[in-house]
Tab-separated table of C-alpha atoms in Angstrom:
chain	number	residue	atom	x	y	z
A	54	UNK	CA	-2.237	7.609	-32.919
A	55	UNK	CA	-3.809	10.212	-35.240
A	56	UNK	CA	-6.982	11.433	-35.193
A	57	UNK	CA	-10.398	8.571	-34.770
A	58	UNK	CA	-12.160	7.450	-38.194
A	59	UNK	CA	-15.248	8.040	-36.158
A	60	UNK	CA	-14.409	11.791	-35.399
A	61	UNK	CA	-13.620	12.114	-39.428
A	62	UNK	CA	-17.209	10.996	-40.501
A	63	UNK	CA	-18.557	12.928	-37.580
A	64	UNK	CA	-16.774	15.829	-39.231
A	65	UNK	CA	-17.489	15.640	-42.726
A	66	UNK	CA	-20.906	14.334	-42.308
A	67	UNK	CA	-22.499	17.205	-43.361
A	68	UNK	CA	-20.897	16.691	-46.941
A	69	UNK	CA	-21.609	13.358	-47.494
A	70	UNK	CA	-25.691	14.604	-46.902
A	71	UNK	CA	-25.204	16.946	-49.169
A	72	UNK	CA	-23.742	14.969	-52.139
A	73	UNK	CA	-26.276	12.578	-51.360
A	74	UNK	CA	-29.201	14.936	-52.207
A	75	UNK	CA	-27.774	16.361	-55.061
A	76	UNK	CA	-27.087	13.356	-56.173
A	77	UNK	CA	-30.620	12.349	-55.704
A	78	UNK	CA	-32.342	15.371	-57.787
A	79	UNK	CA	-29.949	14.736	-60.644
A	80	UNK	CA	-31.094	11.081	-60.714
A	81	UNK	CA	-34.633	12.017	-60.751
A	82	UNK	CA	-33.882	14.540	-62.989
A	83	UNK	CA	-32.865	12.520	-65.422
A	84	UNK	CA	-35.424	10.005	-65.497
A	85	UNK	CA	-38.719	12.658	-65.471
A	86	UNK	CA	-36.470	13.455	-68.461
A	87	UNK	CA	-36.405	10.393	-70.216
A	88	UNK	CA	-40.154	9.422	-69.140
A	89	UNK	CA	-41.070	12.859	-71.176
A	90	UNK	CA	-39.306	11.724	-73.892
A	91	UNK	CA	-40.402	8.834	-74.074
A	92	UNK	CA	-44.298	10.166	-74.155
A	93	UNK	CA	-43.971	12.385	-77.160
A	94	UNK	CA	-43.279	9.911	-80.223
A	95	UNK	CA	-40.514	11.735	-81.422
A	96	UNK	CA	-42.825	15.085	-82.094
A	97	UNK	CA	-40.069	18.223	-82.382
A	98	UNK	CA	-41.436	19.814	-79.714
A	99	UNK	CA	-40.690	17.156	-77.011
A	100	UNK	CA	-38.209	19.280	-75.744
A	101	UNK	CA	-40.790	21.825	-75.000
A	102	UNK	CA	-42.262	19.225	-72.492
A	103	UNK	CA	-38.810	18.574	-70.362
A	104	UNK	CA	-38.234	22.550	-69.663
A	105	UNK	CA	-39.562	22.754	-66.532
A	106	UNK	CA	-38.045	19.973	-65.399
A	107	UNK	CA	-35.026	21.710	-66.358
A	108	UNK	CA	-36.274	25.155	-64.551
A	109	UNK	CA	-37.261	22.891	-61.335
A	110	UNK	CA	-33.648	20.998	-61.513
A	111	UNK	CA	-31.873	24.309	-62.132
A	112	UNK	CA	-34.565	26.563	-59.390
A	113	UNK	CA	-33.852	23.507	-56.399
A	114	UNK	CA	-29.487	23.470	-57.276
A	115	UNK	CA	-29.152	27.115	-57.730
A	116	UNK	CA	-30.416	27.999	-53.890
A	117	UNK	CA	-28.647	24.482	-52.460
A	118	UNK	CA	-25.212	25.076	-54.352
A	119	UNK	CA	-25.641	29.040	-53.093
A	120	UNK	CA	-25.699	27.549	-49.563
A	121	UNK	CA	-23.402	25.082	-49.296
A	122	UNK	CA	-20.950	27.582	-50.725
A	123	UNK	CA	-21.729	29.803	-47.829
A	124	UNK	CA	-21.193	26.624	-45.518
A	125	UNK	CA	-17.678	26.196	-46.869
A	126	UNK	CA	-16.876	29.779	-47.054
A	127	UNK	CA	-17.956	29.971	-43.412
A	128	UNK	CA	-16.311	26.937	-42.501
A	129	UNK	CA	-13.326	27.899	-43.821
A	130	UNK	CA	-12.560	31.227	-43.069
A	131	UNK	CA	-14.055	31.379	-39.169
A	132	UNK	CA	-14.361	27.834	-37.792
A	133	UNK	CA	-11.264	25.451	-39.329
A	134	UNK	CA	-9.288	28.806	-37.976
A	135	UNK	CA	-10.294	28.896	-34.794
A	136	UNK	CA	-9.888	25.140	-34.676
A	137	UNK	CA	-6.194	25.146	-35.946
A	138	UNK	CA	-5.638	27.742	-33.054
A	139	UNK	CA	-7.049	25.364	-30.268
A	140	UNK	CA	-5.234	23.053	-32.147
A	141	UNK	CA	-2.001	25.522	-31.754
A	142	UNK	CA	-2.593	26.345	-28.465
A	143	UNK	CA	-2.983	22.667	-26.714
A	144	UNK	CA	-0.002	21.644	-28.401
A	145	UNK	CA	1.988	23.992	-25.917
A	146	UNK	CA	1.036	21.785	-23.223
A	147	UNK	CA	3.367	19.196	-22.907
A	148	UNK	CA	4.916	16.779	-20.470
A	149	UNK	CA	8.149	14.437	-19.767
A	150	UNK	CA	9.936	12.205	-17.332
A	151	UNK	CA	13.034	13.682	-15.610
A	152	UNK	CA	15.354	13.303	-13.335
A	153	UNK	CA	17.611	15.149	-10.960
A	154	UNK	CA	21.449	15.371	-12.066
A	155	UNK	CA	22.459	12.680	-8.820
A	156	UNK	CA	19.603	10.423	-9.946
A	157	UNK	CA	17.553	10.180	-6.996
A	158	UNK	CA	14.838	12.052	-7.072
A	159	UNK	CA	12.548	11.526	-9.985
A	160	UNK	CA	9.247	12.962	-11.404
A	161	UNK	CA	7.160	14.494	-14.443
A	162	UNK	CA	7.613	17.843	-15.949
A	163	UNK	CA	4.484	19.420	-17.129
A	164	UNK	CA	5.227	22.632	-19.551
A	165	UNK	CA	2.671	25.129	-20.520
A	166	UNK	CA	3.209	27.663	-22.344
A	167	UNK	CA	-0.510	28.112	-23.312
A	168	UNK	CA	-0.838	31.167	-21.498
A	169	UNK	CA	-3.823	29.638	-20.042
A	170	UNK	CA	-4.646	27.450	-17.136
A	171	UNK	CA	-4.612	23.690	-17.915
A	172	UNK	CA	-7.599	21.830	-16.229
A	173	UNK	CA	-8.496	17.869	-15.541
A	174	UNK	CA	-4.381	16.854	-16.453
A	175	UNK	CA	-3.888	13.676	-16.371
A	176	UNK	CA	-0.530	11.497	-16.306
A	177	UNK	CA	0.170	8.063	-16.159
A	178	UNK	CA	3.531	6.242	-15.569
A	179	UNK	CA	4.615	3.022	-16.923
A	180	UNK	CA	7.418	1.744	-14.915
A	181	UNK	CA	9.379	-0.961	-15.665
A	182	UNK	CA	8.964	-4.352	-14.374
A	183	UNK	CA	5.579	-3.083	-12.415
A	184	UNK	CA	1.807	-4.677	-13.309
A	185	UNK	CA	0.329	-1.266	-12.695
A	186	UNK	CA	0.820	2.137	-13.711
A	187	UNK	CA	1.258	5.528	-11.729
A	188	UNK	CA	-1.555	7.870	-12.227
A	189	UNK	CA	-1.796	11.150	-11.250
A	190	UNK	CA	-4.646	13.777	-12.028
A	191	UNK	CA	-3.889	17.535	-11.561
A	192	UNK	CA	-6.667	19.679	-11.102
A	193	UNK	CA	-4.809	22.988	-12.741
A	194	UNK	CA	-1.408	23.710	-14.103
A	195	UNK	CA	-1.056	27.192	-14.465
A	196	UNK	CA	1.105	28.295	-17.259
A	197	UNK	CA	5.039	28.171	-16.694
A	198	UNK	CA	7.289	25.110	-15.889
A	199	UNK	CA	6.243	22.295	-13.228
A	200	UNK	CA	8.201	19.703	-11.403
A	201	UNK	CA	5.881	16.553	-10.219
A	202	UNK	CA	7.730	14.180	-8.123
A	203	UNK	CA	6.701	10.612	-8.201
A	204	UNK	CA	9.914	9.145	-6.561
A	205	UNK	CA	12.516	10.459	-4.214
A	206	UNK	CA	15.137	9.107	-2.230
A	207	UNK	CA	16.138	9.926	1.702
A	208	UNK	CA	19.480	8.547	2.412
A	209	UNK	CA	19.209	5.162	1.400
A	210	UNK	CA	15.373	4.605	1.167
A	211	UNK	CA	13.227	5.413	-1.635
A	212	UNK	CA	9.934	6.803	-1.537
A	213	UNK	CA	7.706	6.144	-4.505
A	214	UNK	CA	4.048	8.091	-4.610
A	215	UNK	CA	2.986	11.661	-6.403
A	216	UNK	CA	4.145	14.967	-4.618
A	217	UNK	CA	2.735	18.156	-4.842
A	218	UNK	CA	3.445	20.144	-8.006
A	219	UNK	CA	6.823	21.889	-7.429
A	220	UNK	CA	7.856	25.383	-9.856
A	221	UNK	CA	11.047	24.922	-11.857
A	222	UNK	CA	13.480	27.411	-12.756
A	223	UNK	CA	14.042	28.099	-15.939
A	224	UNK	CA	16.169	30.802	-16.271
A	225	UNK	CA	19.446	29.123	-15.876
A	226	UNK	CA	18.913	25.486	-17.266
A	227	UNK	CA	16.409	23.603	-15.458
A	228	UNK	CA	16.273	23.463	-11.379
A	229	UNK	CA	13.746	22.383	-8.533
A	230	UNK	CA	14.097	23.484	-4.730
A	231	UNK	CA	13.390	19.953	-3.211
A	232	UNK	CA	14.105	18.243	0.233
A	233	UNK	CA	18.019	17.484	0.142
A	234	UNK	CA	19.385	14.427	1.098
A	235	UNK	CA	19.254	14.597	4.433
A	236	UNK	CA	17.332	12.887	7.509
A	237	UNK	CA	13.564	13.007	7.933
A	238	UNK	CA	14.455	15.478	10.877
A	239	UNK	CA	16.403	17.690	9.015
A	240	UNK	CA	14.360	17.965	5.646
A	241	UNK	CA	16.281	21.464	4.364
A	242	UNK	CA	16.108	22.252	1.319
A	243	UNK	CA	18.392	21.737	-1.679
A	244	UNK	CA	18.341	23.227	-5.367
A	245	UNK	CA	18.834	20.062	-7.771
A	246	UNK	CA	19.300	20.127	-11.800
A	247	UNK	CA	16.637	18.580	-13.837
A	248	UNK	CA	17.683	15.932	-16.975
A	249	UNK	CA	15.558	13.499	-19.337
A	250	UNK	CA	15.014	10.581	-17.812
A	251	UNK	CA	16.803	7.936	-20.362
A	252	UNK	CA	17.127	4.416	-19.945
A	253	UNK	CA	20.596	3.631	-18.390
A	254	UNK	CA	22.770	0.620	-17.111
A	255	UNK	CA	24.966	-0.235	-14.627
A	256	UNK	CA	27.960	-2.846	-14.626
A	257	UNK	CA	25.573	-3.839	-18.099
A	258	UNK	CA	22.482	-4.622	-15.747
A	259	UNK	CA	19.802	-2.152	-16.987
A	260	UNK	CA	18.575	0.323	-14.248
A	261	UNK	CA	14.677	0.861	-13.636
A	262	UNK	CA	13.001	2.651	-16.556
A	263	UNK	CA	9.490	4.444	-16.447
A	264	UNK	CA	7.917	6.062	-19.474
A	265	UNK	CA	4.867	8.397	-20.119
A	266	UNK	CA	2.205	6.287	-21.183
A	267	UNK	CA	-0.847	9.109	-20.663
A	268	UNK	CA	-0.817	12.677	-21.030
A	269	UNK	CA	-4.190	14.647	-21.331
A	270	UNK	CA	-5.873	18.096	-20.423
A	271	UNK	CA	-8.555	20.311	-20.953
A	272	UNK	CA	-7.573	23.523	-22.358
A	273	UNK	CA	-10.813	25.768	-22.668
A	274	UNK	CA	-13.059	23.442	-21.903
A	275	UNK	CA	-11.864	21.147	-25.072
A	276	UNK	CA	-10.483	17.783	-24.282
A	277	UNK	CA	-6.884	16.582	-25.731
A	278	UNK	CA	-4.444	13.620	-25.375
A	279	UNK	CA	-0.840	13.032	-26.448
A	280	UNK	CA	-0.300	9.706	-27.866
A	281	UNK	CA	3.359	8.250	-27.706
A	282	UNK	CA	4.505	10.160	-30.497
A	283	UNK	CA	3.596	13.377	-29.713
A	284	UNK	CA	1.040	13.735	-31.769
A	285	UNK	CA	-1.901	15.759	-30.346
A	286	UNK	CA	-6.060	15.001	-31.237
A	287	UNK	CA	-8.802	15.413	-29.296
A	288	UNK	CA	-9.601	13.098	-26.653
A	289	UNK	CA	-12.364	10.738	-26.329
A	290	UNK	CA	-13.009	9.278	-22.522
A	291	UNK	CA	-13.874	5.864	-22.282
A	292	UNK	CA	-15.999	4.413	-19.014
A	293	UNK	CA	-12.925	2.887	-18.008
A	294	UNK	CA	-10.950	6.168	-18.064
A	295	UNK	CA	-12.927	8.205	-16.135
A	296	UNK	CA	-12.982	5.575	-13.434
A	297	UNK	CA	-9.547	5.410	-13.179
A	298	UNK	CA	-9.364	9.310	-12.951
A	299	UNK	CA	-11.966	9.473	-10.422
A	300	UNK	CA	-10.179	7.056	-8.462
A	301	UNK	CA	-6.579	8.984	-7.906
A	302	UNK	CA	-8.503	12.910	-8.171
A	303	UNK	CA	-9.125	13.069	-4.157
A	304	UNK	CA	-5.242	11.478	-3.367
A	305	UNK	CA	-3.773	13.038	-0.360
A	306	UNK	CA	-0.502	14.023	-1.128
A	307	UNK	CA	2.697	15.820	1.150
A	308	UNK	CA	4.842	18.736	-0.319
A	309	UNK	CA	8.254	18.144	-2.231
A	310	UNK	CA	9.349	21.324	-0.214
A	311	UNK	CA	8.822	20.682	3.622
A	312	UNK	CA	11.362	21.985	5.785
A	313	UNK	CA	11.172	20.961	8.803
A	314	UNK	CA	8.790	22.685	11.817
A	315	UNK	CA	10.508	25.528	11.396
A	316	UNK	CA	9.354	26.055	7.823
A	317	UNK	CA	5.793	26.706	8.565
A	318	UNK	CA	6.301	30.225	9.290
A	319	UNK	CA	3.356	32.093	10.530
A	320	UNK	CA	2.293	36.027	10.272
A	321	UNK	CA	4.162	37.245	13.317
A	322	UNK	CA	7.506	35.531	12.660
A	323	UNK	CA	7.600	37.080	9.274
A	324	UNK	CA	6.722	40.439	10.473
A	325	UNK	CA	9.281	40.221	13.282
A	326	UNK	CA	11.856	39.281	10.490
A	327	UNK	CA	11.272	41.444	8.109
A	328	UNK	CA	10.850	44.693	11.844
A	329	UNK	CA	14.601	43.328	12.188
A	330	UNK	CA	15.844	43.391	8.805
A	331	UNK	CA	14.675	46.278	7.793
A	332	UNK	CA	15.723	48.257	11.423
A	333	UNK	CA	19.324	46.574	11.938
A	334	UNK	CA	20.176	47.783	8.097
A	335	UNK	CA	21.687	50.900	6.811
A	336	UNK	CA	19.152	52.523	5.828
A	337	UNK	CA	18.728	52.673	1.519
A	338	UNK	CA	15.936	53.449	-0.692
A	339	UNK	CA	15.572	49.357	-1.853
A	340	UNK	CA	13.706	47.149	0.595
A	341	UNK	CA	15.810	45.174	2.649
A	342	UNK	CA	13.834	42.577	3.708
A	343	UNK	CA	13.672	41.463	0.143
A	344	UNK	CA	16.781	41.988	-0.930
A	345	UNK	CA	18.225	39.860	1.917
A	346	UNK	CA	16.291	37.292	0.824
A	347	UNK	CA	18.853	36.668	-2.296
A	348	UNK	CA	22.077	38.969	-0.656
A	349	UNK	CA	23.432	39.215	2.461
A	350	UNK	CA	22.408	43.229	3.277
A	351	UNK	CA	25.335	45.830	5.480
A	352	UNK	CA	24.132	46.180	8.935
A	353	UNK	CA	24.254	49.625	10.557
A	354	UNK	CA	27.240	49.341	13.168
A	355	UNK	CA	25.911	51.774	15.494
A	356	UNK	CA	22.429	49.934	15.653
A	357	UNK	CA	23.730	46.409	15.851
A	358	UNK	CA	27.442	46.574	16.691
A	359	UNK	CA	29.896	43.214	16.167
A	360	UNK	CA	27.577	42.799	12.826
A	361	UNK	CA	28.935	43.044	9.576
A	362	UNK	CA	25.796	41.730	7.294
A	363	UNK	CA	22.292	40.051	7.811
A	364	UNK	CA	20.592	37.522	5.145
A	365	UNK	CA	16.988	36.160	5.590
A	366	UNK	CA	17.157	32.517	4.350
A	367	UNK	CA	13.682	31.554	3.732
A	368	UNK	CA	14.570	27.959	2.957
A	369	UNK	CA	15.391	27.119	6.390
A	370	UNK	CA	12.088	28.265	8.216
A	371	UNK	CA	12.277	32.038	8.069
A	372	UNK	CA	16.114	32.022	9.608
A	373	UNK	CA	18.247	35.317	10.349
A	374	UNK	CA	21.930	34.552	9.542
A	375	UNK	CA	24.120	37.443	10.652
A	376	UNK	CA	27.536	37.682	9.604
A	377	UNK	CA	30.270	38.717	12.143
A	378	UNK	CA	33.601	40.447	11.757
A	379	UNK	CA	35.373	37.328	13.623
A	380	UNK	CA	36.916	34.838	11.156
A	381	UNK	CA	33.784	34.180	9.272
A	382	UNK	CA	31.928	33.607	12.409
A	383	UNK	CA	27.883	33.409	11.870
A	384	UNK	CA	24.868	33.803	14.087
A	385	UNK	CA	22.007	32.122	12.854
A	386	UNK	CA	18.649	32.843	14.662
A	387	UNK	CA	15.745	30.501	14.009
A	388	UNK	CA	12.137	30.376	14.899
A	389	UNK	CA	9.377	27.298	15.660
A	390	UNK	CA	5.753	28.054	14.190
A	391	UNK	CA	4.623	24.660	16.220
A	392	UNK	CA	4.645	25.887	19.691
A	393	UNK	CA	1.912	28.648	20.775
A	394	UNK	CA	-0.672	30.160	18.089
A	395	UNK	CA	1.968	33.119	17.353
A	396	UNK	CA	4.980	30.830	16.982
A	397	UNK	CA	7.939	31.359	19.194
A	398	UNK	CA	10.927	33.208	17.866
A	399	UNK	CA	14.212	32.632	18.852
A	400	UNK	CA	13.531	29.164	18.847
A	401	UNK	CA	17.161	28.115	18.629
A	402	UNK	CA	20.610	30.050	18.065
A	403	UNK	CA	23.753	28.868	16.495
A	404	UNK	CA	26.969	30.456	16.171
A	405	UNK	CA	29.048	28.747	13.461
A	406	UNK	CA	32.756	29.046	12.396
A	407	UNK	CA	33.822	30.092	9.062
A	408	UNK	CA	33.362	26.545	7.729
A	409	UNK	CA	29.794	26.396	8.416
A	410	UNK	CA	30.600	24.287	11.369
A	411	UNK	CA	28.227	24.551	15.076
A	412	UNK	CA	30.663	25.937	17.743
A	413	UNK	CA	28.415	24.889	20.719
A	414	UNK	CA	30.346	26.705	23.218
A	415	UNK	CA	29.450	29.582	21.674
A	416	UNK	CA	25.991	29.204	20.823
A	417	UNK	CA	25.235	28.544	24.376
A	418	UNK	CA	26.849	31.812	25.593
A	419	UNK	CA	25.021	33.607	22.945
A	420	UNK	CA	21.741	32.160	24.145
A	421	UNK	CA	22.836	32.720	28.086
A	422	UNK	CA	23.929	36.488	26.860
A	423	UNK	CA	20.423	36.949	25.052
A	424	UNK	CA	18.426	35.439	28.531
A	425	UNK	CA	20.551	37.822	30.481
A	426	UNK	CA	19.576	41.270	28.452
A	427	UNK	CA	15.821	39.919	28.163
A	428	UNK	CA	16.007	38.838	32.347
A	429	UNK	CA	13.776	35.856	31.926
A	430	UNK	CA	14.336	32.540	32.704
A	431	UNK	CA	13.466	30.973	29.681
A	432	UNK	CA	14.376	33.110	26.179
A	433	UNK	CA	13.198	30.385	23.525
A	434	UNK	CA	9.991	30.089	25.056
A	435	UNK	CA	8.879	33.555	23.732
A	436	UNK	CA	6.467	34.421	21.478
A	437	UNK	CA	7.306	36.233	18.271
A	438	UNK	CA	4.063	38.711	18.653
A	439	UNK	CA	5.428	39.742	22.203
A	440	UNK	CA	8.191	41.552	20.764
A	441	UNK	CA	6.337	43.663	18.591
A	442	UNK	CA	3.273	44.349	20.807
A	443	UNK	CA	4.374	47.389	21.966
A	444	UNK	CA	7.742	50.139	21.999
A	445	UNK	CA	9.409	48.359	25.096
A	446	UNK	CA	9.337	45.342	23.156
A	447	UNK	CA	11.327	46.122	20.302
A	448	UNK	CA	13.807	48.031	22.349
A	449	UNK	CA	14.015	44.459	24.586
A	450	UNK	CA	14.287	42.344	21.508
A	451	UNK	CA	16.952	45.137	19.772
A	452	UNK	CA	19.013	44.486	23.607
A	453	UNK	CA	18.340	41.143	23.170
A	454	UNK	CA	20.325	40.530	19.650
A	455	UNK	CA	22.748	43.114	20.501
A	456	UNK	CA	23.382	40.916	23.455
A	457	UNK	CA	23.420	37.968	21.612
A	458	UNK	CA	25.830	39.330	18.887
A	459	UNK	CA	28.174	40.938	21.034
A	460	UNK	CA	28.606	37.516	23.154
A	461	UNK	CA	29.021	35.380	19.895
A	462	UNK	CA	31.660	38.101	18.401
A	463	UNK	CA	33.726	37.142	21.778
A	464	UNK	CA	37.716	35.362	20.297
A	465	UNK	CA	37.704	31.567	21.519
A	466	UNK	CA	38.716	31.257	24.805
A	467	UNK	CA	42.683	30.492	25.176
A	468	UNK	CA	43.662	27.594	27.657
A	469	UNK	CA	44.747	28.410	30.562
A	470	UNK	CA	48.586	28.367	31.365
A	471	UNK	CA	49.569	25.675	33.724
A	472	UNK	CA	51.381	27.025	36.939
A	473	UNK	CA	53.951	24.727	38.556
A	474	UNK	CA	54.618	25.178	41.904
A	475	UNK	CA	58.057	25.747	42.906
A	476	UNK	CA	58.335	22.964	45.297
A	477	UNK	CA	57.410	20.681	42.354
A	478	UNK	CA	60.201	21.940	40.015
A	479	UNK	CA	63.333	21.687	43.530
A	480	UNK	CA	61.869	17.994	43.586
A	481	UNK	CA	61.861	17.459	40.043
A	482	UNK	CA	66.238	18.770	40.095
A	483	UNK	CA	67.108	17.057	43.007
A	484	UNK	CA	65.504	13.610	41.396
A	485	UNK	CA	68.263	14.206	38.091
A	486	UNK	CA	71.345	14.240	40.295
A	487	UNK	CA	74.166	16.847	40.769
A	488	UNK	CA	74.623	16.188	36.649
A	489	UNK	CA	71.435	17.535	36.426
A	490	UNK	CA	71.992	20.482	38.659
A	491	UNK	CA	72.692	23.960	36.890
């Protein structure tokens, strides 16, 4: 769809006025021109009596050809510019249907490379087989790469309706952070590879298809739409348009990226992660909060003996994950932000093997060891600000994980041998028989 005959008339109206009056004067020109020649009875000087019709023809087109050369010279060199550059610049807004590599989570991707915020963007979703379209209506898309699910899939059950806008990588192909597939009780989260959404069949039985059929934005306060092509013009609301934007703009939507109640970190967990990062580490000139965040960071053996390494995994509710010296052996320290106003921190503590798997005999001696150093009945039911309130408290909670460290470093516990009492092995030879006896 190119751009509306209406909107070409309403832009070259101007010049259609204009060669309407001219052409006007020349007509009458011409006849006061004729009617003068016409009075004279072919005297020589008739001529004589059509010159200042001439003077007035020539006086009235000198000033009106003067400015409507200035119009186009204007009009040329400032406006159409500046309107091929809006032109330029909404064309680096643009948007298409992808997918995740396995296929089950699905959504639009919205790329602006504007350098400008996108306003009033507005998407709608054909799907196939479905009497009614998706429609979603962001408020802003700030410049950069955006991820906006419509459908994703939990185990076996899909869940269709818009998610929050979620950023995508871009520097190594295309990737989301997104809820994996895992339980509603254990949303964590799960980097997934973005594709074009194609159509697709299975055993020859076409799969469900959805295409974009309406893409528009504002873009400095100048309207524009996408038509199926691609091709870009500016955009012209109909009644019926801005009631079905109005009707989806105050949607309550969820977050592609919850994990979990420990994912809603607040202020005092993060401090008392980063107090701990930055304390059990060797001591460097880079920050080690942040570089845990992406590497697992040497821990100072003196400070925090049994510990080989600490990484902060963010994606899994503001975590610790310290790495031991035993077999691969991991402590992983989490915190809840539901319970109390400061959120409590440790909320739970798991000591895993070298394959990632819970050793719960373990954990729980790691949690007794940490209640033991602390002397409370209860160490999960502490508040993250306690520990930083004052100098006893970080020497407590620096006990605390040495406590916990040092109990979860412990070698598995070997079976104990069996002892056979000796009366059991004379009744055991005498059963055999003398061919028995040595």
């Amino acid at each position: 769809m190119g751009v509306p005959t209406r909107t070409w008339l309403r832009s070259w109206w101007w010049v259609l006025v204009i060669g309407v009056i001219l052409a006007g004067i020349f007509v009458l020109s011409l006849v006061l021109v004729l009617r003068a020649a016409s009075g004279v009875d072919a005297q020589p000087h008739w001529a004589s009596l059509t010159g200042p019709i001439g003077d007035t023809f020539g006086g009235v087109l000198g000033p009106i050809l003067s400015t409507a050369a200035l119009v186009t010279t204007a009009y040329l060199a400032v406006w159409q510019p500046r309107k091929e550059r809006a032109e330029e610049r909404a064309a680096e807004v643009v948007a298409w249907i992808a997918d995740t590599a396995d296929r089950r989570h699905r959504g639009v991707v919205i790329s602006n490379t504007s350098g400008s915020v996108a306003e009033q963007v507005y998407i709608e979703v054909v799907r196939s087989g479905a009497a009614q379209p998706l429609r979603d209506l962001e408020e802003t898309v700030p410049p950069g790469t955006w991820f906006v699910p419509f459908l994703m899939t939990r185990g076996k059950e899909a869940q269709e309706g818009w998610k929050l806008p979620v950023a995508v990588d871009t520097s190594d192909g295309m990737t989301v952070r997104l809820n994996q597939q895992a339980s509603e009780w254990s949303p964590l989260l799960e980097t997934f590879t973005l594709r074009p959404h194609l159509p697709e069949s299975e055993n020859g039985v076409p799969l469900p298809h959805e295409t974009l059929g309406a893409f528009s934005y504002r873009l400095h306060g100048m309207g524009w739409t996408r038509s199926d092509d691609g091709r870009i013009s500016a955009e012209r609301l109909t009644a019926q348009a801005k009631n079905d934007r109005e009707a989806v703009r105050y949607t309550h939507r969820e977050s592609a990226q919850v994990a979990g109640a420990s994912g809603r970190v607040t202020a005092a967990i993060e401090e008392l992660v980063r107090h701990t990062i930055d304390a059990v580490c060797i001591p460097s000139a880079e920050d080690a909060f942040e570089l845990a965040k992406t590497e697992a960071q040497p821990v100072d053996p003196v400070v925090l003996p049994g510990a080989r390494s600490v990484e902060h995994n963010i994606g899994r509710g503001n975590s610790m994950v310290f790495h031991l010296g035993t077999a691969g052996r991991t402590v992983r320290i989490l915190g809840n932000a539901q319970q109390g106003e400061q959120g409590h921190y440790p909320a739970e503590i798991n000591v895993l093997d070298g394959g990632g798997k819970k050793e719960s005999a373990l954990s729980k001696s790691a949690m007794e060891a940490g209640k033991e150093a602390l002397r409370v009945g209860r160490l999960n039911g502490t508040d993250a600000s306690f520990w930083l309130g004052s100098a006893a408290g970080q020497i407590k909670w620096l006990l605390v994980l040495r406590a916990v460290v040092a109990a979860a470093a412990q070698p598995e516990r070997a079976q104990p041998e069996q002892i056979i009492p000796p009366e059991t092995l004379d009744a055991e030879a005498s059963s055999k028989g003398p061919a028995h006896a040595s």
